Coordinates of C-alpha atoms in Angstrom, one line a residue:
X1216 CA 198.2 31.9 186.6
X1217 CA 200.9 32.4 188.9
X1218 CA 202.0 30.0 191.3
X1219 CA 200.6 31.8 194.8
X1220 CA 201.1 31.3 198.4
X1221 CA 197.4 30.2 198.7
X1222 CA 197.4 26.4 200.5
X1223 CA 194.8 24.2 200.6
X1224 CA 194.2 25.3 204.2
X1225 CA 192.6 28.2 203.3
X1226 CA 189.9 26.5 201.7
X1227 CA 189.6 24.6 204.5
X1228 CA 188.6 27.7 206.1
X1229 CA 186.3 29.1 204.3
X1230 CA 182.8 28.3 205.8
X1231 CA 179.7 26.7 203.8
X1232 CA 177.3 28.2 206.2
X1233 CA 174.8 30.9 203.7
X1234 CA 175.1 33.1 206.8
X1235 CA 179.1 33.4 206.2
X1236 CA 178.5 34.4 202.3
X1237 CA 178.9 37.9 201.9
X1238 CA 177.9 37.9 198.1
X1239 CA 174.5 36.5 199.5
X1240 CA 173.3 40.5 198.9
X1241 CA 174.5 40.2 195.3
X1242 CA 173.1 37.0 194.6
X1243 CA 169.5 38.7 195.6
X1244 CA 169.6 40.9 193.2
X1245 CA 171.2 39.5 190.5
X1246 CA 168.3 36.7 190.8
X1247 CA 165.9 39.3 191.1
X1248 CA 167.1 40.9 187.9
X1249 CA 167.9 37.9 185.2
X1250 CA 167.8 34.2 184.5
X1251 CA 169.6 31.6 183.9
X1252 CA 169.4 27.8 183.7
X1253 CA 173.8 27.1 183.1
X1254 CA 175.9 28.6 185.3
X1255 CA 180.5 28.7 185.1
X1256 CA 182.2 29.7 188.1
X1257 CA 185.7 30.0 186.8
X1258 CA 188.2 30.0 189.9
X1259 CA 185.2 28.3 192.0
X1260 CA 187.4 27.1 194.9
X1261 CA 184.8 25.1 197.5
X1262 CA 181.7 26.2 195.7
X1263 CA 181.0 28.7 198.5
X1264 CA 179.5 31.6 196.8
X1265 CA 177.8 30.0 193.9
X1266 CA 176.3 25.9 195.6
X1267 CA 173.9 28.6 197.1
X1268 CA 171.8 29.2 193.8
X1269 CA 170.6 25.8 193.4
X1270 CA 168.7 25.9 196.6
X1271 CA 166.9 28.8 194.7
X1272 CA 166.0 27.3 191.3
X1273 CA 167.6 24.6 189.0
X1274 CA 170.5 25.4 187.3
X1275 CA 173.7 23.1 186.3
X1276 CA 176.7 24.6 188.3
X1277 CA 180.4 23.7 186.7
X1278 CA 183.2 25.1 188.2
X1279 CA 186.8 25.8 186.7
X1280 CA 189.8 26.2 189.2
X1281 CA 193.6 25.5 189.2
X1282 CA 193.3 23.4 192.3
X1283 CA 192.5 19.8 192.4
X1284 CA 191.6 20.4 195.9
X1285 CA 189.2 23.1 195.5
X1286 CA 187.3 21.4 192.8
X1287 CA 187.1 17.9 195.3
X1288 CA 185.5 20.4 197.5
X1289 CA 183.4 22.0 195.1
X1290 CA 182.1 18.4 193.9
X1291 CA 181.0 17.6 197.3
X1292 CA 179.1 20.8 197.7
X1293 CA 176.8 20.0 194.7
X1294 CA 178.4 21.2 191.6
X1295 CA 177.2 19.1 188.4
X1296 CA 180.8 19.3 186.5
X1297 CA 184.0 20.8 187.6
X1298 CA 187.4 20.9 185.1
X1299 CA 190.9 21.6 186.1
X1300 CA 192.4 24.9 184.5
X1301 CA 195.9 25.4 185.2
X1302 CA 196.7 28.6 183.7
X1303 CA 193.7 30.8 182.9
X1304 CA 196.0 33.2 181.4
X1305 CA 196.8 30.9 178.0
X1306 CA 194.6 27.7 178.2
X1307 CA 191.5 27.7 176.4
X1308 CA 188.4 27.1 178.8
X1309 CA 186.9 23.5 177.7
X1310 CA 183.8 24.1 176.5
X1311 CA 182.2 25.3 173.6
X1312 CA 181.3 28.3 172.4
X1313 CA 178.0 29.9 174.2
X1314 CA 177.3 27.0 176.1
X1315 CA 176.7 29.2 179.3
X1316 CA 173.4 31.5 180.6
X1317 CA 176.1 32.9 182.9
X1318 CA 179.4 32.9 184.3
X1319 CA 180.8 34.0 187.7
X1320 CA 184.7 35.1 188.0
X1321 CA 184.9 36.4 191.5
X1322 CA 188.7 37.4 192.4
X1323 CA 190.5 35.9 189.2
X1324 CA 191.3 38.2 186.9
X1325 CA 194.0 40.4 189.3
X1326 CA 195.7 37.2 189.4
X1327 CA 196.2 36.8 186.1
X1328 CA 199.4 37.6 183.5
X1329 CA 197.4 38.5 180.3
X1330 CA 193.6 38.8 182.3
X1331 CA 192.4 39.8 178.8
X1332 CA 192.8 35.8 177.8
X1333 CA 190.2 35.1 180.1
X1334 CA 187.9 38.3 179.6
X1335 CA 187.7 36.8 176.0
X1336 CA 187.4 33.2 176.8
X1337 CA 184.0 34.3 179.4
X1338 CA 182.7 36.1 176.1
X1339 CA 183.2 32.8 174.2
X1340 CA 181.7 30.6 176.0
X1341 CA 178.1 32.7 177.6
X1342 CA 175.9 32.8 175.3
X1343 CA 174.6 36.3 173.2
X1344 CA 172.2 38.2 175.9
X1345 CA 174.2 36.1 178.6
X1346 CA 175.3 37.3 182.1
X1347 CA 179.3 37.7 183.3
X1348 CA 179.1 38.9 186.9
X1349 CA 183.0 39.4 187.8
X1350 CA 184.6 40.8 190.6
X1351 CA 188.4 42.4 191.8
X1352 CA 189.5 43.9 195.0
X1353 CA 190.5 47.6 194.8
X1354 CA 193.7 47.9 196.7
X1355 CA 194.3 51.8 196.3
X1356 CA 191.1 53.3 197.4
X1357 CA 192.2 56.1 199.9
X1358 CA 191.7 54.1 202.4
X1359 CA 194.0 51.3 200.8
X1360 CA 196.4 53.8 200.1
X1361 CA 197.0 55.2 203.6
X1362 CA 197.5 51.9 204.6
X1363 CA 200.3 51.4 201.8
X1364 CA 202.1 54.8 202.8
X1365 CA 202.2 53.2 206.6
X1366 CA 202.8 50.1 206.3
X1367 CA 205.2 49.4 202.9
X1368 CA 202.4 46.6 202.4
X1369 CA 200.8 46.1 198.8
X1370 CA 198.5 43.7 201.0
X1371 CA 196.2 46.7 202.2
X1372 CA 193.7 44.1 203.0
X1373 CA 195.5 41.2 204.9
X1374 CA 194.6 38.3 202.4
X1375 CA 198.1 37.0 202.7
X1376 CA 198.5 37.4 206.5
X1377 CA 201.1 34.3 206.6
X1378 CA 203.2 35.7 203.7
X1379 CA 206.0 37.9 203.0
X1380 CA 204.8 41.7 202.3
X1381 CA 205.9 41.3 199.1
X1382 CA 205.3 37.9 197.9
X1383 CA 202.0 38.8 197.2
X1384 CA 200.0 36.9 194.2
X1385 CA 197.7 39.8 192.9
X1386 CA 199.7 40.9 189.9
X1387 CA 197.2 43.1 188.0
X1388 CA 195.4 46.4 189.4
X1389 CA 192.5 47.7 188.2
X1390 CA 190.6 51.5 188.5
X1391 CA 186.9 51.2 187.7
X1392 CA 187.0 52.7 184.6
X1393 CA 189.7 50.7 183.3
X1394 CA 187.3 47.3 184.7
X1395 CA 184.6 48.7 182.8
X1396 CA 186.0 49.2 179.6
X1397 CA 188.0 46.0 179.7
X1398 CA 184.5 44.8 178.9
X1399 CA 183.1 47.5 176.8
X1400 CA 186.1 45.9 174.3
X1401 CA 184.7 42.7 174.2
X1402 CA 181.4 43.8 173.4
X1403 CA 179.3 43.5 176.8
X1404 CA 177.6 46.4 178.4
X1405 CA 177.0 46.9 182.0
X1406 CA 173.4 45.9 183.4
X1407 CA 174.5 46.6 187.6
X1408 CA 177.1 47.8 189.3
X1409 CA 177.1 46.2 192.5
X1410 CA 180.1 48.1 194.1
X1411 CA 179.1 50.2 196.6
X1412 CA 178.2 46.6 198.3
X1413 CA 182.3 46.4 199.4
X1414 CA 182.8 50.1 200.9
X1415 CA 185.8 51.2 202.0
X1416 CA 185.6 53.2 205.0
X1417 CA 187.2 52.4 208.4
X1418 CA 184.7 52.4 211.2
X1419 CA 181.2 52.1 209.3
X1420 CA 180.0 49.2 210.6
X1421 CA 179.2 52.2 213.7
X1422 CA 176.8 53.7 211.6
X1423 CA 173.2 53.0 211.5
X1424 CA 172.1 50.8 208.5
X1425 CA 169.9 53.5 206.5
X1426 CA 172.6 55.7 206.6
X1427 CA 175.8 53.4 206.0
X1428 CA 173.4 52.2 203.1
X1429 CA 173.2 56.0 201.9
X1430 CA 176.6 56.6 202.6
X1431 CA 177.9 53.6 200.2
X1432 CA 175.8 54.5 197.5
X1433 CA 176.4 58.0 197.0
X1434 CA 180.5 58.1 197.5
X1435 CA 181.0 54.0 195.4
X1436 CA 178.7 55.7 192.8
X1437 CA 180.3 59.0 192.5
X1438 CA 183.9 57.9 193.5
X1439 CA 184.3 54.3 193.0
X1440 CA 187.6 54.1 192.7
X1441 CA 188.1 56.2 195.5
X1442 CA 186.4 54.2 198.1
X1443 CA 185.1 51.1 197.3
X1444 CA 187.2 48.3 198.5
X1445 CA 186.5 45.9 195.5
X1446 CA 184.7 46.4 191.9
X1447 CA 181.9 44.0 191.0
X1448 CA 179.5 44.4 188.1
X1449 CA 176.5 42.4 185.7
X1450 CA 177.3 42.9 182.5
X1451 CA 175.7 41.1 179.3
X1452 CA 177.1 40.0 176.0
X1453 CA 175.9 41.9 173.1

């Protein structure tokens, strides 16, 4: 992984409050849909978005990150076993092969030299019939790309607000098709598409919930790479 102008302060930021999670949605329905008793959150920072799924059953949490910080934090927010993973694009994750009922890589991979390393090193270690739910930003959905033809920013989002345009860490970009069959490679097939949860369109939060709801399904599902701001799916290992 590269070294990225992400400092501890950031965590510090983020808020433990369930209200504050924004994958809370995904987490409903992904509970609603599967099971699973051993969870991996691979670039877990504080714990945030996964401490919230022991409150709904029991599961053992362990959480892989390059940050000492991040995995002090995630201790103290209730994860069982936490390891330190300094480059996620060559090291081996430590743990044996299909130990996992599922694994959670939310905003890794673009980060990543060779993100293939990884894809193969999730498949390893989730067992056969076990769940990956992974996530990456879209930065050229129309909307993204407007805001790169004004702004000379490859930081359509304003993640890096303290950095230099350019000195940006996200180093791998992904269409939805290519995300897919990164997967389809390693032999997992695709359960749930949870995309249209991250829509990109200025100004929606104006619209009334039934329709921004029917809104983000029909253009995510027809033109996901066109206008949903990230790409998350459920896929399982065959």
């Amino acid at each position: 992984m590269l070294d990225t102008p992400f400092p501890d302060k950031y965590l510090d930021d983020i808020s433990g409050d369930p209200s504050a999670n924004y994958f809370t949605p995904i987490w409903d329905e992904v509970c609603a849909e599967v099971s699973f008793s051993s969870i991996l959150d691979i670039g877990c920072g504080n714990g945030l978005f996964t401490t919230a799924l022991k409150k709904r059953f029991p599961c053992t949490l362990f959480g892989v990150d390059g940050s000492t910080y991040a995995l002090e934090g995630a201790k103290k927010s209730g994860f069982d076993d936490v390891r330190l993973v300094k480059d996620l694009s060559s090291q081996s994750l430590p743990f044996l092969d299909g130990k996992f009922d599922m694994i959670v890589c939310k905003d890794v991979l673009e980060h990543l030299l060779d993100p293939e390393y990884l894809v193969s090193e999730m498949v390893r270690v989730v067992k056969v019939g076990g769940y990956l739910l992974v996530q990456v930003p879209n930065h050229f959905s129309l909307y993204g790309r407007l805001r790169f033809l004004f702004t000379n920013n490859i930081d359509t989002w304003h993640y890096y607000v303290d950095s230099d345009r350019w000195n940006f860490p996200h180093v791998k970009f992904y269409t939805h098709k290519d995300f897919l069959e990164m997967f389809r490679k390693y032999n997992c097939v695709l359960l749930k598409d949870f995309s249209h949860y991250f829509l990109s369109i200025p100004k929606r939060r104006y619209l009334p919930k039934a329709l921004d709801k029917k809104i983000s399904l029909f253009l995510t599902r027809r033109w996901p790479s066109q206008f949903a701001q990230g790409f998350t799916i459920l896929v399982q290992k065959q």
